[in-house]
C-alpha positions as YAML, in Angstrom:
chain: A
units: angstrom
residues:
- id: 1
  name: MET
  ca: [-43.76, -13.83, 3.40]
- id: 2
  name: SER
  ca: [-42.37, -14.72, 6.82]
- id: 3
  name: PHE
  ca: [-41.62, -17.88, 8.95]
- id: 4
  name: PRO
  ca: [-42.47, -20.62, 8.59]
- id: 5
  name: ILE
  ca: [-42.84, -20.15, 4.78]
- id: 6
  name: THR
  ca: [-39.62, -18.20, 4.47]
- id: 7
  name: ARG
  ca: [-36.65, -20.06, 6.01]
- id: 8
  name: HIS
  ca: [-33.26, -18.39, 5.53]
- id: 9
  name: ARG
  ca: [-31.39, -21.31, 6.70]
- id: 10
  name: ARG
  ca: [-32.21, -23.31, 3.48]
- id: 11
  name: LEU
  ca: [-29.49, -21.53, 1.66]
- id: 12
  name: ARG
  ca: [-26.99, -22.26, 4.52]
- id: 13
  name: GLY
  ca: [-27.58, -26.08, 4.82]
- id: 14
  name: SER
  ca: [-24.36, -27.36, 2.97]
- id: 15
  name: ALA
  ca: [-21.12, -26.11, 1.81]
- id: 16
  name: GLY
  ca: [-22.27, -26.52, -1.70]
- id: 17
  name: ILE
  ca: [-25.25, -24.33, -1.31]
- id: 18
  name: ARG
  ca: [-23.28, -21.76, 0.62]
- id: 19
  name: GLY
  ca: [-20.73, -21.57, -2.17]
- id: 20
  name: MET
  ca: [-23.42, -21.27, -4.89]
- id: 21
  name: VAL
  ca: [-24.94, -18.31, -3.25]
- id: 22
  name: ARG
  ca: [-21.79, -16.57, -1.95]
- id: 23
  name: GLU
  ca: [-21.88, -13.02, -2.81]
- id: 24
  name: THR
  ca: [-18.26, -11.88, -2.32]
- id: 25
  name: VAL
  ca: [-15.35, -14.23, -3.60]
- id: 26
  name: LEU
  ca: [-11.60, -13.57, -2.81]
- id: 27
  name: ASN
  ca: [-9.16, -14.19, -5.62]
- id: 28
  name: VAL
  ca: [-5.67, -14.33, -5.86]
- id: 29
  name: LEU
  ca: [-5.69, -11.71, -8.69]
- id: 30
  name: ASP
  ca: [-7.13, -9.15, -5.93]
- id: 31
  name: PHE
  ca: [-3.81, -9.29, -4.16]
- id: 32
  name: VAL
  ca: [-0.73, -7.11, -4.22]
- id: 33
  name: GLN
  ca: [2.48, -8.26, -2.12]
- id: 34
  name: PRO
  ca: [4.53, -5.24, -0.58]
- id: 35
  name: ILE
  ca: [8.26, -5.94, -0.68]
- id: 36
  name: PHE
  ca: [11.10, -4.01, 1.17]
- id: 37
  name: VAL
  ca: [14.32, -3.91, -0.79]
- id: 38
  name: THR
  ca: [17.64, -2.64, 0.94]
- id: 39
  name: TYR
  ca: [21.24, -2.08, 0.28]
- id: 40
  name: GLY
  ca: [23.95, -4.59, 1.01]
- id: 41
  name: THR
  ca: [24.57, -8.30, 0.10]
- id: 42
  name: GLY
  ca: [23.18, -11.49, 1.74]
- id: 43
  name: VAL
  ca: [20.34, -9.72, 3.49]
- id: 44
  name: ARG
  ca: [17.14, -11.42, 4.51]
- id: 45
  name: ASN
  ca: [16.35, -10.15, 7.56]
- id: 46
  name: GLU
  ca: [12.91, -10.58, 9.45]
- id: 47
  name: ILE
  ca: [11.31, -7.34, 10.53]
- id: 48
  name: SER
  ca: [10.88, -8.02, 14.36]
- id: 49
  name: SER
  ca: [7.27, -6.21, 14.49]
- id: 50
  name: MET
  ca: [6.29, -7.95, 11.27]
- id: 51
  name: PRO
  ca: [6.71, -11.71, 11.65]
- id: 52
  name: GLY
  ca: [7.18, -13.32, 8.15]
- id: 53
  name: VAL
  ca: [8.05, -9.97, 6.41]
- id: 54
  name: TYR
  ca: [11.69, -9.41, 5.52]
- id: 55
  name: HIS
  ca: [14.09, -6.96, 4.25]
- id: 56
  name: PHE
  ca: [15.82, -8.18, 1.02]
- id: 57
  name: SER
  ca: [18.94, -7.09, -0.77]
- id: 58
  name: LEU
  ca: [19.04, -7.47, -4.41]
- id: 59
  name: ASP
  ca: [20.93, -10.73, -4.37]
- id: 60
  name: THR
  ca: [18.62, -12.51, -2.27]
- id: 61
  name: LEU
  ca: [15.32, -10.86, -3.74]
- id: 62
  name: LYS
  ca: [14.74, -13.50, -6.54]
- id: 63
  name: ALA
  ca: [13.71, -16.36, -4.09]
- id: 64
  name: GLU
  ca: [10.90, -14.08, -2.82]
- id: 65
  name: VAL
  ca: [9.95, -12.97, -6.21]
- id: 66
  name: ASP
  ca: [9.74, -16.56, -7.40]
- id: 67
  name: GLU
  ca: [7.57, -17.51, -4.65]
- id: 68
  name: ILE
  ca: [5.21, -14.54, -5.27]
- id: 69
  name: ALA
  ca: [5.04, -15.53, -9.08]
- id: 70
  name: ALA
  ca: [4.43, -19.21, -8.37]
- id: 71
  name: LEU
  ca: [1.61, -18.52, -6.30]
- id: 72
  name: GLY
  ca: [-0.10, -16.40, -9.14]
- id: 73
  name: ILE
  ca: [-0.02, -13.09, -7.14]
- id: 74
  name: PRO
  ca: [-0.16, -10.54, -10.00]
- id: 75
  name: ALA
  ca: [1.78, -7.56, -8.56]
- id: 76
  name: VAL
  ca: [4.25, -6.42, -5.99]
- id: 77
  name: LEU
  ca: [4.48, -3.13, -4.28]
- id: 78
  name: LEU
  ca: [8.31, -1.91, -3.87]
- id: 79
  name: PHE
  ca: [9.62, -0.07, -0.86]
- id: 80
  name: GLY
  ca: [13.15, 1.00, -0.69]
- id: 81
  name: ILE
  ca: [15.63, 1.55, 2.11]
- id: 82
  name: PRO
  ca: [18.67, 3.27, 0.68]
- id: 83
  name: GLU
  ca: [22.34, 3.13, 2.10]
- id: 84
  name: THR
  ca: [22.29, 6.97, 2.31]
- id: 85
  name: LYS
  ca: [19.75, 9.77, 3.08]
- id: 86
  name: ASP
  ca: [19.60, 13.50, 2.53]
- id: 87
  name: ALA
  ca: [17.31, 16.44, 2.90]
- id: 88
  name: ILE
  ca: [15.71, 15.98, -0.43]
- id: 89
  name: GLY
  ca: [15.63, 12.28, -0.74]
- id: 90
  name: SER
  ca: [17.79, 12.22, -3.85]
- id: 91
  name: SER
  ca: [18.26, 8.46, -3.67]
- id: 92
  name: GLY
  ca: [14.69, 7.96, -4.42]
- id: 93
  name: PHE
  ca: [15.03, 9.50, -7.82]
- id: 94
  name: ALA
  ca: [18.60, 8.27, -8.62]
- id: 95
  name: GLU
  ca: [19.01, 6.17, -11.63]
- id: 96
  name: ASP
  ca: [20.61, 3.52, -9.52]
- id: 97
  name: GLY
  ca: [18.32, 3.92, -6.66]
- id: 98
  name: ILE
  ca: [17.36, 0.73, -4.79]
- id: 99
  name: VAL
  ca: [13.84, 0.76, -6.11]
- id: 100
  name: GLN
  ca: [15.00, 1.34, -9.61]
- id: 101
  name: GLU
  ca: [17.46, -1.39, -9.37]
- id: 102
  name: ALA
  ca: [14.98, -3.66, -7.92]
- id: 103
  name: THR
  ca: [12.44, -2.86, -10.58]
- id: 104
  name: ARG
  ca: [14.77, -3.69, -13.34]
- id: 105
  name: LEU
  ca: [15.71, -7.14, -11.96]
- id: 106
  name: ILE
  ca: [12.05, -8.10, -11.34]
- id: 107
  name: LYS
  ca: [11.15, -7.17, -14.92]
- id: 108
  name: GLN
  ca: [14.04, -9.19, -16.05]
- id: 109
  name: TRP
  ca: [12.92, -12.16, -14.33]
- id: 110
  name: TYR
  ca: [9.20, -12.01, -14.68]
- id: 111
  name: PRO
  ca: [8.17, -9.55, -17.41]
- id: 112
  name: GLU
  ca: [4.37, -10.04, -16.59]
- id: 113
  name: LEU
  ca: [4.71, -9.48, -12.97]
- id: 114
  name: LEU
  ca: [3.33, -6.01, -12.26]
- id: 115
  name: VAL
  ca: [5.66, -3.83, -10.36]
- id: 116
  name: VAL
  ca: [3.91, -0.93, -8.48]
- id: 117
  name: ALA
  ca: [6.49, 1.70, -7.29]
- id: 118
  name: ASP
  ca: [5.68, 3.51, -4.20]
- id: 119
  name: THR
  ca: [6.38, 7.11, -4.92]
- id: 120
  name: CYS
  ca: [7.22, 8.99, -1.68]
- id: 121
  name: LEU
  ca: [10.23, 10.53, -0.13]
- id: 122
  name: CYS
  ca: [10.00, 9.58, 3.58]
- id: 123
  name: GLU
  ca: [12.23, 6.31, 3.06]
- id: 124
  name: PHE
  ca: [15.00, 8.54, 1.55]
- id: 125
  name: THR
  ca: [15.08, 11.74, 3.43]
- id: 126
  name: ASP
  ca: [17.15, 12.26, 6.60]
- id: 127
  name: HIS
  ca: [14.21, 13.78, 8.34]
- id: 128
  name: GLY
  ca: [11.64, 11.16, 7.47]
- id: 129
  name: HIS
  ca: [9.16, 13.36, 6.05]
- id: 130
  name: CYS
  ca: [7.29, 13.03, 2.70]
- id: 131
  name: GLY
  ca: [8.67, 16.14, 0.94]
- id: 132
  name: MET
  ca: [10.99, 18.95, 1.35]
- id: 133
  name: VAL
  ca: [10.91, 20.74, 4.77]
- id: 134
  name: HIS
  ca: [11.75, 24.05, 6.01]
- id: 135
  name: THR
  ca: [13.16, 23.69, 9.65]
- id: 136
  name: HIS
  ca: [13.77, 26.05, 12.48]
- id: 137
  name: THR
  ca: [14.74, 25.59, 16.16]
- id: 138
  name: VAL
  ca: [12.86, 27.05, 19.15]
- id: 139
  name: ASP
  ca: [14.41, 26.50, 22.56]
- id: 140
  name: GLY
  ca: [16.50, 23.65, 21.29]
- id: 141
  name: VAL
  ca: [13.60, 21.91, 19.77]
- id: 142
  name: VAL
  ca: [13.65, 21.32, 15.85]
- id: 143
  name: HIS
  ca: [10.35, 22.12, 14.20]
- id: 144
  name: GLY
  ca: [9.69, 21.97, 10.56]
- id: 145
  name: ASP
  ca: [7.09, 22.67, 7.78]
- id: 146
  name: VAL
  ca: [6.79, 20.49, 4.86]
- id: 147
  name: ILE
  ca: [6.88, 22.65, 1.62]
- id: 148
  name: ASN
  ca: [3.99, 21.48, -0.58]
- id: 149
  name: ASP
  ca: [4.81, 22.87, -4.08]
- id: 150
  name: ALA
  ca: [8.48, 22.51, -3.92]
- id: 151
  name: SER
  ca: [7.97, 18.86, -2.97]
- id: 152
  name: LEU
  ca: [5.93, 18.10, -6.11]
- id: 153
  name: GLU
  ca: [9.01, 18.56, -8.39]
- id: 154
  name: LEU
  ca: [11.09, 15.98, -6.27]
- id: 155
  name: LEU
  ca: [7.98, 13.63, -6.36]
- id: 156
  name: THR
  ca: [7.61, 14.07, -9.99]
- id: 157
  name: ARG
  ca: [11.30, 13.28, -10.59]
- id: 158
  name: THR
  ca: [10.87, 10.26, -8.47]
- id: 159
  name: ALA
  ca: [7.92, 8.95, -10.50]
- id: 160
  name: VAL
  ca: [9.58, 9.47, -13.76]
- id: 161
  name: SER
  ca: [12.76, 7.70, -12.59]
- id: 162
  name: GLN
  ca: [10.73, 4.64, -11.53]
- id: 163
  name: ALA
  ca: [8.88, 4.53, -14.88]
- id: 164
  name: LYS
  ca: [12.16, 4.81, -16.54]
- id: 165
  name: ALA
  ca: [13.32, 1.67, -14.60]
- id: 166
  name: GLY
  ca: [10.39, -0.29, -15.79]
- id: 167
  name: ALA
  ca: [7.52, 0.24, -13.23]
- id: 168
  name: ASP
  ca: [4.14, -0.61, -14.50]
- id: 169
  name: ILE
  ca: [2.18, 1.52, -12.04]
- id: 170
  name: ILE
  ca: [3.19, 4.60, -10.13]
- id: 171
  name: ALA
  ca: [1.56, 4.78, -6.54]
- id: 172
  name: PRO
  ca: [2.34, 8.21, -5.10]
- id: 173
  name: SER
  ca: [1.68, 8.08, -1.28]
- id: 174
  name: ASN
  ca: [2.90, 11.61, -0.12]
- id: 175
  name: MET
  ca: [-0.33, 13.28, 0.27]
- id: 176
  name: MET
  ca: [0.89, 16.52, -1.07]
- id: 177
  name: ASP
  ca: [-1.74, 18.80, -2.60]
- id: 178
  name: GLY
  ca: [-1.73, 18.56, -6.38]
- id: 179
  name: PHE
  ca: [0.53, 15.56, -6.55]
- id: 180
  name: VAL
  ca: [-1.39, 13.54, -8.96]
- id: 181
  name: GLU
  ca: [-1.50, 16.50, -11.51]
- id: 182
  name: ALA
  ca: [2.13, 16.98, -11.24]
- id: 183
  name: ILE
  ca: [3.14, 13.33, -11.63]
- id: 184
  name: ARG
  ca: [0.84, 12.92, -14.44]
- id: 185
  name: ALA
  ca: [2.27, 15.86, -16.36]
- id: 186
  name: GLY
  ca: [5.76, 14.54, -15.49]
- id: 187
  name: LEU
  ca: [5.24, 11.11, -16.76]
- id: 188
  name: ASP
  ca: [3.27, 12.41, -19.95]
- id: 189
  name: ASP
  ca: [6.07, 14.91, -20.62]
- id: 190
  name: ASN
  ca: [8.69, 12.09, -20.66]
- id: 191
  name: GLY
  ca: [6.69, 9.65, -22.80]
- id: 192
  name: PHE
  ca: [5.05, 7.54, -20.25]
- id: 193
  name: GLU
  ca: [1.39, 8.51, -20.93]
- id: 194
  name: HIS
  ca: [0.52, 4.66, -20.79]
- id: 195
  name: ILE
  ca: [1.73, 4.39, -17.11]
- id: 196
  name: PRO
  ca: [-1.33, 4.49, -14.70]
- id: 197
  name: ILE
  ca: [-1.26, 6.28, -11.41]
- id: 198
  name: MET
  ca: [-2.59, 4.19, -8.27]
- id: 199
  name: SER
  ca: [-3.17, 7.35, -6.00]
- id: 200
  name: TYR
  ca: [-2.98, 6.96, -2.24]
- id: 201
  name: SER
  ca: [-6.02, 9.36, -2.48]
- id: 202
  name: VAL
  ca: [-7.31, 8.83, 1.12]
- id: 203
  name: LYS
  ca: [-4.53, 8.23, 3.57]
- id: 204
  name: TYR
  ca: [-5.15, 8.91, 7.11]
- id: 205
  name: ALA
  ca: [-2.59, 9.74, 9.79]
- id: 206
  name: SER
  ca: [-3.17, 6.41, 11.37]
- id: 207
  name: ALA
  ca: [-1.68, 4.45, 14.56]
- id: 208
  name: PHE
  ca: [-1.84, 1.39, 12.33]
- id: 209
  name: TYR
  ca: [1.40, 2.43, 10.51]
- id: 210
  name: GLY
  ca: [3.60, 1.61, 13.47]
- id: 211
  name: PRO
  ca: [5.34, -1.50, 12.35]
- id: 212
  name: PHE
  ca: [6.07, 0.10, 8.86]
- id: 213
  name: ARG
  ca: [8.17, 2.81, 10.58]
- id: 214
  name: GLU
  ca: [10.57, 0.07, 11.22]
- id: 215
  name: ALA
  ca: [10.23, -1.79, 8.03]
- id: 216
  name: ALA
  ca: [10.86, 1.20, 5.98]
- id: 217
  name: ASP
  ca: [13.15, 3.10, 8.52]
- id: 218
  name: SER
  ca: [10.81, 6.08, 7.80]
- id: 219
  name: ALA
  ca: [10.03, 7.47, 11.07]
- id: 220
  name: PRO
  ca: [9.76, 11.37, 11.16]
- id: 221
  name: GLN
  ca: [12.82, 12.73, 13.14]
- id: 222
  name: PHE
  ca: [10.63, 15.66, 14.42]
- id: 223
  name: GLY
  ca: [6.86, 16.33, 14.54]
- id: 224
  name: ASN
  ca: [4.44, 14.19, 12.69]
- id: 225
  name: ARG
  ca: [2.53, 13.78, 9.37]
- id: 226
  name: LYS
  ca: [-0.87, 15.24, 10.69]
- id: 227
  name: THR
  ca: [-0.42, 18.36, 8.49]
- id: 228
  name: TYR
  ca: [-0.67, 16.34, 5.34]
- id: 229
  name: GLN
  ca: [-2.25, 13.01, 6.16]
- id: 230
  name: MET
  ca: [-5.98, 13.00, 7.10]
- id: 231
  name: ASP
  ca: [-7.56, 13.06, 10.44]
- id: 232
  name: PRO
  ca: [-8.94, 9.67, 11.22]
- id: 233
  name: ALA
  ca: [-12.19, 11.49, 12.35]
- id: 234
  name: ASN
  ca: [-13.07, 12.68, 9.00]
- id: 235
  name: VAL
  ca: [-15.07, 11.19, 6.20]
- id: 236
  name: ARG
  ca: [-16.39, 13.94, 4.20]
- id: 237
  name: GLU
  ca: [-12.91, 15.01, 3.65]
- id: 238
  name: ALA
  ca: [-12.28, 11.73, 1.90]
- id: 239
  name: LEU
  ca: [-14.56, 12.62, -0.84]
- id: 240
  name: ARG
  ca: [-12.94, 15.98, -1.46]
- id: 241
  name: GLU
  ca: [-9.46, 14.28, -1.50]
- id: 242
  name: ALA
  ca: [-10.69, 11.37, -3.93]
- id: 243
  name: GLU
  ca: [-12.52, 13.86, -6.18]
- id: 244
  name: SER
  ca: [-9.32, 16.09, -6.50]
- id: 245
  name: ASP
  ca: [-7.30, 13.07, -7.62]
- id: 246
  name: VAL
  ca: [-10.04, 11.86, -10.15]
- id: 247
  name: LEU
  ca: [-9.99, 15.44, -11.53]
- id: 248
  name: GLU
  ca: [-6.14, 15.56, -11.60]
- id: 249
  name: GLY
  ca: [-5.80, 12.07, -13.66]
- id: 250
  name: ALA
  ca: [-5.63, 9.28, -11.29]
- id: 251
  name: ASP
  ca: [-6.37, 5.87, -12.60]
- id: 252
  name: MET
  ca: [-6.94, 4.06, -9.38]
- id: 253
  name: LEU
  ca: [-8.05, 5.30, -5.98]
- id: 254
  name: MET
  ca: [-6.87, 4.08, -2.63]
- id: 255
  name: VAL
  ca: [-8.12, 4.08, 0.95]
- id: 256
  name: LYS
  ca: [-5.31, 3.46, 3.60]
- id: 257
  name: PRO
  ca: [-5.65, 1.93, 6.23]
- id: 258
  name: ALA
  ca: [-8.48, -0.46, 5.48]
- id: 259
  name: LEU
  ca: [-9.79, -2.35, 8.55]
- id: 260
  name: ALA
  ca: [-10.88, 0.82, 10.62]
- id: 261
  name: TYR
  ca: [-12.06, 2.49, 7.47]
- id: 262
  name: LEU
  ca: [-14.31, 0.05, 5.88]
- id: 263
  name: ASP
  ca: [-17.16, 2.69, 5.78]
- id: 264
  name: VAL
  ca: [-14.72, 5.18, 3.87]
- id: 265
  name: ILE
  ca: [-13.99, 2.39, 1.26]
- id: 266
  name: ARG
  ca: [-17.80, 1.89, 0.79]
- id: 267
  name: MET
  ca: [-18.38, 5.58, 0.36]
- id: 268
  name: ILE
  ca: [-15.65, 5.96, -2.29]
- id: 269
  name: ARG
  ca: [-16.86, 2.91, -4.06]
- id: 270
  name: GLU
  ca: [-20.48, 4.45, -4.25]
- id: 271
  name: GLN
  ca: [-19.23, 7.84, -5.42]
- id: 272
  name: PHE
  ca: [-16.39, 6.93, -8.01]
- id: 273
  name: ASP
  ca: [-16.22, 4.27, -10.57]
- id: 274
  name: LEU
  ca: [-12.43, 4.13, -10.81]
- id: 275
  name: PRO
  ca: [-10.66, 0.90, -9.58]
- id: 276
  name: LEU
  ca: [-10.57, 1.10, -5.70]
- id: 277
  name: VAL
  ca: [-7.56, -0.16, -3.70]
- id: 278
  name: ALA
  ca: [-7.66, -0.99, 0.15]
- id: 279
  name: TYR
  ca: [-4.23, -1.08, 1.93]
- id: 280
  name: ASN
  ca: [-4.26, -3.65, 4.65]
- id: 281
  name: VAL
  ca: [-1.41, -1.98, 6.69]
- id: 282
  name: SER
  ca: [1.37, -3.13, 8.82]
- id: 283
  name: GLY
  ca: [-0.39, -2.72, 12.14]
- id: 284
  name: GLU
  ca: [-3.56, -4.59, 10.82]
- id: 285
  name: TYR
  ca: [-1.29, -7.37, 9.78]
- id: 286
  name: SER
  ca: [1.01, -7.42, 13.04]
- id: 287
  name: MET
  ca: [-1.84, -7.46, 15.61]
- id: 288
  name: VAL
  ca: [-3.30, -10.54, 13.84]
- id: 289
  name: LYS
  ca: [0.05, -12.21, 13.85]
- id: 290
  name: ALA
  ca: [0.62, -11.56, 17.37]
- id: 291
  name: ALA
  ca: [-2.95, -12.82, 18.38]
- id: 292
  name: ALA
  ca: [-2.40, -15.83, 16.29]
- id: 293
  name: GLN
  ca: [0.98, -16.63, 17.91]
- id: 294
  name: GLN
  ca: [-0.70, -16.48, 21.32]
- id: 295
  name: GLY
  ca: [-3.06, -19.03, 20.15]
- id: 296
  name: TRP
  ca: [-6.17, -16.63, 20.57]
- id: 297
  name: ILE
  ca: [-7.48, -16.72, 17.10]
- id: 298
  name: ASN
  ca: [-7.47, -18.81, 13.95]
- id: 299
  name: GLU
  ca: [-5.21, -16.82, 11.71]
- id: 300
  name: GLN
  ca: [-6.33, -18.41, 8.47]
- id: 301
  name: ALA
  ca: [-10.00, -17.84, 9.21]
- id: 302
  name: VAL
  ca: [-9.52, -14.45, 10.54]
- id: 303
  name: VAL
  ca: [-7.37, -13.23, 7.78]
- id: 304
  name: LEU
  ca: [-9.70, -14.55, 4.99]
- id: 305
  name: GLU
  ca: [-12.76, -13.09, 6.81]
- id: 306
  name: MET
  ca: [-10.86, -9.51, 7.17]
- id: 307
  name: LEU
  ca: [-9.89, -9.68, 3.40]
- id: 308
  name: THR
  ca: [-13.40, -10.66, 2.34]
- id: 309
  name: GLY
  ca: [-14.69, -7.73, 4.37]
- id: 310
  name: MET
  ca: [-12.45, -5.27, 2.48]
- id: 311
  name: LYS
  ca: [-13.52, -6.53, -0.83]
- id: 312
  name: ARG
  ca: [-17.21, -6.68, 0.29]
- id: 313
  name: ALA
  ca: [-17.01, -2.89, 1.24]
- id: 314
  name: GLY
  ca: [-15.97, -2.29, -2.20]
- id: 315
  name: ALA
  ca: [-12.22, -2.85, -2.83]
- id: 316
  name: ASP
  ca: [-11.17, -4.16, -6.21]
- id: 317
  name: ILE
  ca: [-7.52, -4.66, -5.19]
- id: 318
  name: ILE
  ca: [-6.14, -5.43, -1.83]
- id: 319
  name: ILE
  ca: [-2.50, -4.66, -0.85]
- id: 320
  name: THR
  ca: [-1.73, -6.84, 2.03]
- id: 321
  name: TYR
  ca: [1.25, -8.50, 3.67]
- id: 322
  name: PHE
  ca: [-0.90, -11.71, 3.84]
- id: 323
  name: SER
  ca: [-0.99, -11.94, 0.03]
- id: 324
  name: LYS
  ca: [1.32, -15.14, 0.05]
- id: 325
  name: ASP
  ca: [-0.52, -16.73, 2.88]
- id: 326
  name: ALA
  ca: [-4.13, -15.92, 1.51]
- id: 327
  name: ALA
  ca: [-2.95, -17.31, -2.09]
- id: 328
  name: ARG
  ca: [-2.02, -20.59, -0.46]
- id: 329
  name: TRP
  ca: [-5.22, -20.72, 1.58]
- id: 330
  name: LEU
  ca: [-7.41, -20.12, -1.23]
- id: 331
  name: ARG
  ca: [-5.75, -22.86, -3.27]
- id: 332
  name: GLU
  ca: [-6.71, -25.39, -0.58]
...
């Protein structure tokens, strides 16, 4: 049937009708709130390129976690900025590492709040890369190659130490080949068969990570990450990456970033039945914040539309720095 018998506007005529037929609904249980923990005392410093996001020392962390728990957000994603760094990122797998200490505190305060531990080395290495590197100098310029297989051992040690500290979910973000298999074996060998892996399966070498480099103090000291993170132009490669992680034992898959990669989220959703995570990254957050501060957009409307688009594309879980704001807006 066609117009005038068919009138699509009949189902848009009131808020009640629109709500009744709404196909995609955001829920606070969809969200994971990232947290940046750092050394020192009395630290609660706003990150200049990410308004509303802070570095917390362990003694100021509880107020942030209290707020997250009160809003009903079910999970946090921990990133750590250590006091010292070295070539192998040893503070990333130290028993008294900053992420490990923060995990113990959060699980003491809120046992039911899920702690997702980002498992990478870039915040902990003095060179800023996500694994071990072999460096050489040519004409005074430092060059380096990230060593894949040797890095797996360090990443596994990091994952196991995070699990021992009480992390509920291990989220490896390093994009080394074979990282899921190595970490799964390490967890299982140490009695953590029950700990799921949320794999950063499809992680692009994106320009949207800029503000995160400041937040995590993790900018590479030479070169870039294009030899291990994916080319933004590629989509079929995403299928290969995701399939490898499924076969290696991943429990959840992730696409990062989200906003410019909704087609990839949809494709992964259609090809695999594991829970799918979208990471609404720092640059996506900051550009919305900047436009809102200029009065150019309605921040609440834009954020909820953006997050709804990620869920509509197929995401089951959304990691976003807007989690607290979105949780409040959804309550209204």
